[in-house]
XYZ file of C-alpha atoms in Angstrom:
581
model
C 28.204 -3.410 10.829
C 26.090 -6.061 9.933
C 27.486 -10.005 9.187
C 26.481 -9.915 5.522
C 28.858 -6.831 5.155
C 30.974 -8.076 7.288
C 31.730 -11.380 5.347
C 31.265 -8.938 1.900
C 33.968 -6.483 3.187
C 36.142 -9.748 4.465
C 36.088 -11.671 1.172
C 37.032 -8.669 -0.996
C 39.721 -8.330 1.438
C 41.059 -11.805 1.322
C 40.675 -11.999 -2.423
C 42.878 -8.556 -2.479
C 45.656 -9.996 -0.202
C 45.686 -13.041 -2.771
C 46.276 -10.330 -5.559
C 49.206 -8.740 -3.548
C 50.842 -11.703 -2.856
C 50.861 -12.249 -6.794
C 52.233 -8.900 -7.075
C 55.038 -8.994 -5.101
C 55.616 -12.624 -6.820
C 55.307 -11.131 -9.876
C 57.938 -8.487 -9.172
C 60.686 -10.252 -7.731
C 60.532 -13.603 -9.186
C 63.469 -14.165 -11.728
C 62.109 -16.294 -13.851
C 60.485 -15.229 -17.267
C 58.012 -17.547 -16.657
C 57.086 -16.066 -13.185
C 58.207 -12.490 -14.091
C 56.203 -12.435 -17.605
C 53.902 -15.281 -17.505
C 52.410 -15.484 -14.157
C 52.571 -19.112 -14.392
C 52.232 -19.235 -10.389
C 49.145 -18.676 -7.806
C 48.299 -17.900 -4.536
C 45.858 -18.118 -2.658
C 44.842 -18.275 1.024
C 43.100 -21.471 3.149
C 41.980 -20.866 7.219
C 43.352 -23.021 9.842
C 40.821 -25.917 8.963
C 42.563 -26.251 5.127
C 39.618 -25.168 3.934
C 40.451 -22.639 0.452
C 39.232 -19.348 1.084
C 40.320 -17.153 -1.712
C 41.524 -18.115 -4.817
C 41.812 -15.118 -6.589
C 45.633 -14.994 -7.815
C 46.835 -16.570 -10.753
C 45.718 -19.435 -12.570
C 42.269 -21.842 -11.374
C 44.159 -25.377 -12.531
C 46.866 -24.237 -9.801
C 44.134 -23.636 -7.111
C 41.286 -25.483 -7.123
C 43.230 -28.633 -5.850
C 45.078 -26.672 -3.382
C 43.130 -27.728 -0.461
C 45.359 -31.186 -1.044
C 48.399 -29.578 -0.293
C 47.386 -27.826 2.499
C 45.931 -30.916 3.878
C 49.009 -32.979 3.559
C 50.896 -30.394 5.842
C 48.300 -30.526 8.258
C 48.429 -34.652 7.947
C 52.116 -34.979 7.825
C 52.776 -32.024 11.008
C 50.315 -32.509 13.308
C 49.571 -29.247 15.554
C 52.188 -29.830 17.802
C 54.630 -29.890 14.671
C 53.603 -26.769 12.797
C 55.090 -23.693 15.300
C 55.243 -19.680 13.734
C 57.906 -18.643 11.443
C 57.339 -22.111 9.767
C 57.152 -22.456 6.503
C 56.703 -25.564 4.121
C 57.500 -26.735 0.124
C 56.237 -29.599 -1.323
C 55.034 -31.009 -4.783
C 54.658 -35.083 -5.318
C 50.901 -35.877 -6.585
C 51.020 -39.369 -4.885
C 52.145 -38.597 -1.259
C 51.884 -34.566 -1.127
C 49.213 -33.251 -2.303
C 50.593 -31.880 -5.466
C 49.333 -31.154 -9.154
C 52.178 -32.290 -10.994
C 56.226 -31.902 -10.058
C 57.414 -28.614 -11.502
C 54.549 -26.600 -9.436
C 55.936 -26.259 -6.463
C 54.207 -24.735 -3.871
C 55.004 -22.965 -0.381
C 52.494 -22.902 2.537
C 53.084 -20.168 5.032
C 50.899 -20.408 8.213
C 49.708 -17.932 10.160
C 50.176 -17.239 13.820
C 47.879 -14.378 15.656
C 49.025 -14.459 19.292
C 50.306 -17.352 18.923
C 47.080 -19.370 17.560
C 47.273 -20.528 13.784
C 44.649 -18.729 12.036
C 45.315 -19.086 8.231
C 48.097 -20.644 5.667
C 49.082 -18.458 2.604
C 50.192 -20.571 -0.445
C 51.841 -19.968 -3.581
C 51.856 -22.885 -5.639
C 54.412 -22.105 -9.237
C 55.746 -23.656 -11.766
C 59.328 -23.963 -11.952
C 62.055 -23.241 -14.508
C 63.652 -26.576 -14.099
C 63.734 -29.644 -11.621
C 66.091 -32.150 -13.204
C 64.801 -34.898 -14.865
C 65.415 -36.182 -18.045
C 64.539 -32.669 -20.107
C 65.626 -28.948 -19.747
C 62.062 -27.392 -18.731
C 60.280 -29.583 -16.730
C 58.197 -30.953 -19.628
C 60.353 -34.323 -20.185
C 57.717 -35.984 -22.748
C 59.686 -39.230 -23.315
C 59.223 -40.050 -19.874
C 57.477 -43.584 -19.073
C 57.764 -42.911 -15.091
C 57.636 -40.086 -12.832
C 60.945 -40.732 -11.446
C 61.994 -39.514 -15.200
C 60.086 -36.212 -14.419
C 62.521 -34.519 -11.718
C 62.712 -33.888 -8.237
C 59.839 -35.693 -6.208
C 58.513 -33.150 -3.011
C 57.234 -34.796 -0.378
C 55.807 -32.459 2.773
C 59.193 -30.629 4.403
C 59.951 -27.531 6.417
C 61.891 -24.660 4.143
C 61.911 -22.604 6.938
C 61.898 -23.669 10.828
C 61.193 -21.184 13.621
C 62.055 -18.290 11.028
C 65.536 -20.099 9.983
C 66.164 -21.309 6.293
C 67.400 -24.714 6.535
C 70.217 -24.616 4.096
C 69.878 -28.474 3.771
C 66.870 -28.385 2.158
C 67.899 -25.092 0.293
C 70.751 -26.883 -1.026
C 68.512 -30.078 -2.190
C 66.476 -28.132 -4.081
C 69.608 -26.050 -5.926
C 71.042 -28.671 -6.673
C 68.270 -30.798 -8.415
C 68.029 -28.232 -11.004
C 69.752 -26.997 -13.664
C 69.123 -23.049 -13.191
C 69.929 -22.965 -9.442
C 70.525 -19.082 -10.031
C 66.785 -19.021 -11.224
C 65.692 -21.126 -8.398
C 67.033 -19.602 -5.834
C 66.170 -16.809 -6.461
C 62.289 -17.920 -7.344
C 61.825 -19.480 -4.372
C 62.648 -16.570 -2.243
C 60.196 -14.264 -4.029
C 57.528 -17.280 -3.263
C 58.332 -16.885 0.714
C 58.260 -13.520 0.628
C 55.144 -13.572 -1.174
C 52.897 -15.903 1.327
C 54.898 -13.996 4.054
C 53.183 -10.336 2.719
C 50.303 -12.278 2.535
C 50.215 -13.358 6.176
C 51.227 -9.619 7.404
C 47.616 -8.538 5.490
C 45.576 -11.405 7.515
C 47.306 -10.526 10.719
C 46.445 -6.644 9.884
C 42.877 -7.349 9.479
C 42.724 -9.353 12.798
C 44.192 -6.526 14.118
C 41.472 -3.974 12.315
C 38.412 -6.234 12.922
C 38.989 -8.797 15.740
C 40.423 -12.601 15.693
C 36.337 -14.104 16.422
C 35.319 -12.058 13.492
C 37.735 -12.616 10.875
C 36.905 -16.766 12.108
C 33.325 -16.251 11.822
C 33.990 -14.512 8.294
C 36.237 -17.225 6.712
C 33.093 -19.968 7.348
C 30.627 -17.214 6.259
C 32.278 -16.871 3.598
C 32.299 -20.354 2.594
C 28.925 -20.930 3.469
C 27.999 -17.931 0.556
C 29.598 -19.494 -1.807
C 27.929 -23.081 -0.884
C 24.250 -20.948 -1.191
C 25.173 -19.574 -4.787
C 26.680 -23.220 -6.428
C 23.216 -24.767 -4.826
C 21.472 -21.992 -6.560
C 23.464 -22.278 -10.376
C 23.404 -26.178 -9.774
C 19.271 -26.410 -9.264
C 19.228 -23.849 -12.740
C 19.802 -27.554 -14.460
C 17.316 -29.819 -14.810
C 17.279 -32.628 -12.734
C 18.806 -35.443 -15.037
C 22.342 -37.240 -16.575
C 24.315 -35.435 -18.584
C 27.254 -36.968 -20.395
C 30.102 -35.973 -22.476
C 33.140 -36.391 -23.812
C 36.404 -35.515 -24.932
C 39.678 -37.321 -26.181
C 42.927 -37.216 -26.645
C 44.940 -39.331 -30.011
C 48.106 -39.859 -28.310
C 49.582 -41.310 -25.540
C 53.534 -39.566 -26.228
C 54.265 -42.570 -28.225
C 51.647 -43.791 -30.708
C 48.382 -43.067 -32.217
C 46.053 -43.624 -30.001
C 42.178 -42.753 -28.466
C 42.666 -41.475 -24.888
C 39.206 -41.027 -23.965
C 37.800 -39.045 -20.727
C 34.329 -39.942 -20.164
C 31.530 -37.640 -18.119
C 29.056 -38.409 -16.820
C 26.880 -35.751 -14.879
C 24.052 -36.284 -12.372
C 22.311 -33.642 -11.329
C 19.775 -34.008 -8.240
C 18.085 -30.842 -6.928
C 21.096 -28.663 -5.130
C 23.637 -31.358 -5.836
C 26.052 -32.903 -8.808
C 27.807 -35.827 -8.954
C 30.534 -35.709 -11.683
C 31.484 -39.501 -12.438
C 34.529 -40.861 -15.436
C 34.284 -44.406 -15.503
C 34.527 -45.123 -18.601
C 37.603 -43.177 -18.788
C 40.509 -44.597 -20.441
C 43.318 -46.041 -18.206
C 46.480 -44.572 -17.376
C 48.923 -44.443 -20.749
C 52.638 -44.690 -20.554
C 53.278 -40.843 -21.815
C 53.171 -37.900 -18.962
C 49.720 -36.958 -19.209
C 48.588 -38.614 -16.617
C 46.075 -36.892 -13.649
C 46.926 -36.731 -10.041
C 43.854 -36.408 -8.018
C 44.372 -32.761 -6.811
C 44.265 -31.831 -10.654
C 41.530 -33.982 -11.535
C 39.341 -31.975 -8.810
C 40.868 -28.447 -10.208
C 40.020 -29.035 -13.479
C 36.252 -30.038 -12.801
C 35.912 -26.348 -10.819
C 37.721 -25.322 -13.783
C 34.983 -26.343 -16.209
C 32.141 -25.690 -13.589
C 33.153 -22.182 -12.136
C 33.435 -20.913 -16.046
C 29.649 -22.796 -17.162
C 28.272 -21.197 -14.757
C 27.030 -17.868 -13.988
C 30.219 -15.473 -12.898
C 29.239 -14.226 -9.426
C 29.890 -17.789 -7.715
C 32.641 -16.954 -5.111
C 35.676 -19.131 -5.886
C 36.575 -21.208 -3.143
C 35.972 -24.352 -1.200
C 31.950 -23.636 -0.018
C 31.510 -23.793 -3.749
C 33.111 -27.020 -4.017
C 30.841 -28.578 -1.485
C 27.763 -29.895 -3.561
C 30.185 -31.859 -6.011
C 30.870 -35.554 -5.498
C 33.401 -36.481 -8.430
C 34.073 -39.942 -8.851
C 37.584 -40.777 -10.457
C 38.450 -43.985 -10.942
C 41.620 -45.509 -9.812
C 44.132 -46.276 -12.880
C 42.444 -44.214 -15.652
C 44.116 -41.045 -16.875
C 42.170 -39.004 -14.989
C 43.570 -40.508 -11.012
C 46.558 -42.924 -12.284
C 48.639 -44.641 -10.264
C 51.744 -45.048 -8.996
C 54.622 -44.481 -10.708
C 52.631 -43.211 -13.531
C 54.505 -39.871 -15.138
C 51.946 -36.904 -15.024
C 53.839 -33.838 -16.085
C 51.486 -32.903 -18.507
C 48.834 -33.070 -16.267
C 47.447 -29.441 -15.708
C 46.935 -29.713 -19.356
C 46.418 -32.801 -20.528
C 44.217 -34.437 -19.663
C 43.371 -31.614 -17.409
C 41.401 -29.945 -20.585
C 39.527 -33.585 -21.653
C 38.372 -32.777 -18.486
C 37.070 -29.635 -18.803
C 35.913 -30.157 -22.708
C 33.781 -33.073 -21.924
C 32.261 -31.293 -18.636
C 30.971 -28.466 -20.994
C 30.011 -30.820 -23.644
C 27.871 -32.384 -21.027
C 26.155 -28.876 -19.306
C 25.282 -27.878 -23.173
C 22.522 -30.047 -23.443
C 21.139 -28.680 -20.408
C 22.316 -25.098 -20.887
C 23.138 -24.639 -24.335
C 22.800 -20.633 -23.998
C 25.884 -20.473 -21.032
C 27.816 -23.514 -22.675
C 31.460 -23.219 -24.027
C 32.964 -23.390 -27.098
C 36.691 -25.453 -27.032
C 39.603 -23.545 -26.822
C 42.160 -24.993 -29.387
C 44.881 -27.090 -27.782
C 48.668 -26.312 -27.918
C 51.054 -27.653 -30.097
C 54.426 -25.907 -29.003
C 57.464 -26.626 -27.725
C 60.199 -25.655 -24.950
C 63.937 -25.048 -26.389
C 66.233 -25.315 -23.727
C 70.443 -24.677 -24.354
C 73.638 -22.288 -22.416
C 73.511 -18.450 -22.434
C 76.466 -16.360 -22.674
C 77.212 -16.964 -18.888
C 77.271 -20.806 -19.029
C 74.084 -21.156 -17.467
C 70.916 -23.324 -18.934
C 68.015 -20.957 -20.365
C 65.033 -22.399 -20.667
C 62.540 -20.693 -23.260
C 58.638 -21.754 -23.406
C 57.337 -20.600 -26.658
C 53.870 -19.220 -25.936
C 53.461 -16.804 -28.741
C 52.016 -19.458 -30.394
C 49.353 -20.492 -27.571
C 45.987 -21.387 -29.240
C 43.302 -19.251 -29.931
C 39.971 -19.282 -27.451
C 36.684 -20.416 -27.825
C 33.709 -18.301 -28.383
C 30.668 -17.957 -25.746
C 27.361 -16.416 -26.245
C 27.720 -12.803 -26.734
C 31.624 -12.700 -27.123
C 34.404 -14.146 -29.659
C 37.302 -15.853 -28.816
C 40.670 -14.133 -27.500
C 43.048 -14.843 -30.620
C 45.249 -16.136 -28.670
C 45.394 -16.640 -24.241
C 46.521 -19.490 -23.938
C 45.854 -23.050 -22.625
C 41.847 -23.188 -21.322
C 42.934 -24.422 -17.973
C 44.552 -20.944 -16.974
C 41.298 -18.935 -18.468
C 43.306 -16.455 -19.572
C 45.216 -16.122 -16.445
C 48.721 -16.484 -17.971
C 50.100 -13.754 -19.815
C 52.201 -14.018 -23.203
C 55.671 -12.522 -22.794
C 56.532 -9.546 -24.809
C 58.652 -10.805 -27.651
C 61.188 -7.504 -27.555
C 62.137 -9.193 -24.259
C 62.735 -12.700 -25.240
C 64.870 -11.752 -27.785
C 66.936 -9.874 -25.250
C 66.914 -12.482 -22.795
C 67.467 -15.818 -25.162
C 69.420 -16.693 -28.840
C 66.434 -15.932 -30.714
C 64.548 -13.774 -33.223
C 60.927 -13.620 -33.894
C 59.906 -13.292 -37.281
C 56.140 -13.750 -36.886
C 53.194 -13.454 -34.618
C 50.005 -12.229 -36.259
C 46.198 -13.901 -36.749
C 45.817 -16.688 -38.397
C 43.271 -16.162 -41.300
C 40.333 -18.484 -41.667
C 41.069 -20.944 -39.117
C 39.015 -19.629 -36.599
C 35.624 -21.774 -35.883
C 32.974 -19.636 -37.583
C 29.207 -18.870 -35.613
C 27.252 -15.832 -34.563
C 30.169 -15.335 -32.611
C 33.515 -16.221 -33.940
C 36.323 -18.329 -32.323
C 39.792 -16.984 -31.551
C 42.266 -17.092 -34.544
C 45.357 -18.751 -33.679
C 48.506 -17.364 -34.205
C 50.854 -17.640 -36.762
C 54.102 -17.607 -35.230
C 57.765 -18.170 -36.837
C 61.219 -18.061 -35.005
C 64.513 -18.596 -35.571
C 66.549 -20.016 -32.605
C 70.028 -18.840 -34.008
C 72.047 -21.694 -31.716
C 72.054 -25.274 -31.011
C 69.782 -26.652 -28.193
C 67.218 -28.791 -26.856
C 63.715 -29.499 -27.684
C 60.637 -30.950 -25.858
C 57.883 -31.019 -28.143
C 54.193 -30.756 -27.327
C 51.523 -31.587 -30.219
C 48.554 -32.033 -29.173
C 46.287 -29.666 -31.409
C 48.576 -31.070 -34.365
C 46.576 -33.873 -35.396
C 43.063 -33.327 -34.666
C 41.076 -30.166 -34.172
C 40.367 -29.753 -31.039
C 38.106 -25.874 -30.684
C 34.939 -27.792 -31.139
C 31.888 -25.433 -32.391
C 28.825 -24.701 -30.042
C 25.273 -24.457 -30.793
C 25.996 -24.443 -34.580
C 29.113 -23.368 -34.570
C 32.193 -24.638 -36.682
C 35.878 -25.963 -35.427
C 38.372 -24.280 -35.212
C 41.208 -25.314 -37.573
C 43.951 -27.576 -36.093
C 47.647 -26.763 -35.102
C 50.307 -26.916 -38.096
C 54.330 -27.256 -36.198
C 57.004 -27.176 -38.620
C 60.939 -27.127 -37.754
C 63.786 -26.335 -40.606
C 67.217 -25.826 -40.800
C 68.937 -22.686 -42.299
C 68.961 -24.340 -45.446
C 65.513 -25.340 -45.607
C 65.530 -28.708 -44.973
C 62.019 -30.113 -42.994
C 63.661 -31.754 -39.973
C 61.868 -34.720 -38.614
C 60.540 -34.060 -35.510
C 57.947 -35.763 -33.185
C 54.203 -34.800 -32.006
C 55.617 -35.696 -28.453
C 59.733 -36.537 -27.843
C 62.754 -34.646 -26.696
C 65.098 -34.333 -29.740
C 68.552 -31.863 -29.601
C 68.678 -29.772 -32.493
C 70.866 -27.409 -34.251
C 70.240 -23.814 -34.862
C 66.572 -24.035 -36.768
C 63.846 -22.320 -37.379
C 60.533 -22.962 -36.091
C 57.237 -22.075 -37.718
C 53.802 -22.554 -36.005
C 50.047 -21.987 -36.507
C 48.671 -22.600 -33.300
C 44.992 -24.543 -32.891
C 42.289 -21.853 -33.189
C 38.447 -21.976 -31.035
C 35.716 -23.173 -32.041
C 32.902 -20.643 -32.499
C 29.374 -20.484 -31.180
C 26.026 -20.186 -32.517
C 24.702 -20.036 -36.345
C 27.781 -18.486 -38.531
C 25.045 -16.992 -40.810
C 23.362 -15.047 -38.222
C 26.336 -12.976 -37.295
C 26.088 -9.482 -38.307
C 27.438 -8.465 -41.587
C 29.190 -5.662 -40.678
C 31.020 -8.058 -38.538
C 32.188 -10.686 -41.494
C 33.033 -7.494 -43.499
C 35.515 -6.207 -40.631
C 37.361 -9.931 -40.219
C 37.752 -9.396 -43.120
C 39.384 -6.191 -43.178
C 41.274 -7.033 -40.253
C 42.645 -10.200 -42.694
C 40.979 -12.569 -40.160
C 38.681 -14.153 -42.910
C 38.799 -13.931 -46.546
C 35.953 -12.764 -48.368
C 35.429 -16.889 -50.324
C 35.115 -17.713 -46.095
C 32.872 -14.903 -45.853
C 30.407 -16.400 -48.784
C 31.013 -19.752 -48.052
C 30.648 -19.690 -44.223
C 29.052 -16.497 -43.331
C 26.504 -16.002 -46.393
C 28.038 -11.957 -46.525
C 29.004 -10.724 -49.543
C 32.043 -8.478 -49.376
C 32.973 -6.188 -52.316
C 36.596 -5.464 -52.773
C 36.663 -2.472 -51.103
C 35.531 -3.967 -48.240
C 31.664 -3.112 -48.632
C 28.496 -5.280 -47.771
C 27.489 -6.277 -51.084
C 23.246 -5.754 -49.142
C 21.905 -7.892 -51.970
C 23.472 -10.577 -52.514
C 24.194 -11.558 -49.065
C 20.770 -11.541 -48.584
C 20.329 -13.827 -51.850
C 22.654 -16.082 -49.703
C 21.298 -15.867 -46.829
C 17.751 -16.666 -47.963
C 19.462 -19.268 -50.492
C 21.005 -20.909 -47.230
C 17.437 -20.693 -44.958
C 15.708 -22.522 -47.578
C 17.877 -24.811 -48.397
C 17.685 -25.773 -44.186
C 13.882 -25.670 -44.544
C 13.535 -28.359 -47.004
C 15.771 -30.289 -44.757
C 13.171 -30.714 -42.525
């Protein structure tokens, strides 16, 4: 078998193992955030801690996963990592974590007594203590308000669970019944991954597998260098911003300066806003993940997702900024914000060099988490994911109506409403695509969602309203920006309740109405085929008036395209553009 064939075969095998780990986790975890939504990611590193497969889950989890493995290797030398050991960590300052709710299980894989790899599972826990149930304390001003901080610890030592650490984890969660099952599922998934890697060694031999690890990384590096070379040498700049530090209205820009020189790229965040009071500050590991999400989603799909692809990229993240905050800044929201601003700033910068591959902005998320006691007196945590925003368009494809936040790139699932109504004291009244919200374009942005839910009992709410004041799904290549979000909370009598953009509130039974942010459009809206516009009108996501105003398409009351009027509208617009030139 040739080296190239072996490399390709083992890359596919490793990616399949990552996905198998994910299947094990999804089918055995207790929390709906895992079993229904897949808010976890499984990845594999070699014995040097280099990521060789990140095929499962959410890219914001995995891109910086090497920081976590490196922390294990730093804190436990070769003599202290033994067969049967399993490690756990979360802290962004001390343990290579991205934010505290993402606990990472790292399982060293030994074959014939020799360390060969690490199988890993990073999963967002339902609750880790702190100042608000559900992991997102929007009132936090330091990391100590956000929950338990986990350094690198041995959770399993020589095959035996450390009961003292296990008790520590459960004592620091409002949902110990979920923690118990979820962490066991994480351990089980990494053990299965280890068994599958050992089987590869049995089939192909240790030396062949180790050589393949290096070859896989080199292969990805070559692909990334080739992709960078397709960009003209030069400097590309972009900026995206938040409009709040979680406590007051303030501009929080993330600025990037990308320098392309041959087959190398420097991504420099000098000039980015200082770290903020609230919990939207990024750890270095999280910033690296966000950069990789931005680049790998901009470039063509064939680039393998592993550490080799990251080699040609230098990242400069000045300390004390929102992209590399100093202790003890709070960080829980960083996997979404400022990660989204990092991605968007890079996308905007790269659009100047490769407009054909440019991505329009996804809407930013405005929703809430509610928590209370279930019928058995145990704490539940419900993420209102059914109000997730619309995705941005790309050349050749409209944006998805609702696909989570951009840092997931579709890796999270939106749960079935009936399952949530069974598990939680809620009645979901509405979940449908918005009309006239999507950014118009040759390829239309995602519509966003109109969502309405009755929460039938008193609950605590953590509000996140990033897309509520400022439209965020920016258009590209002439496409228009998607609509901003809106969130309202009313009492059973219909009285509007005052809620913060970010913050924690205790509320009675209420109705929550959310119109989620919409995605941006790609390309000139007047280049959209009239029959597609008519279909959007038929589907109720574009009104006849918007079809006429934004797309230059006249749709008759029976849903047909008025060809003569459409031609007149588009000719008039073309003449107007010509006159401006």
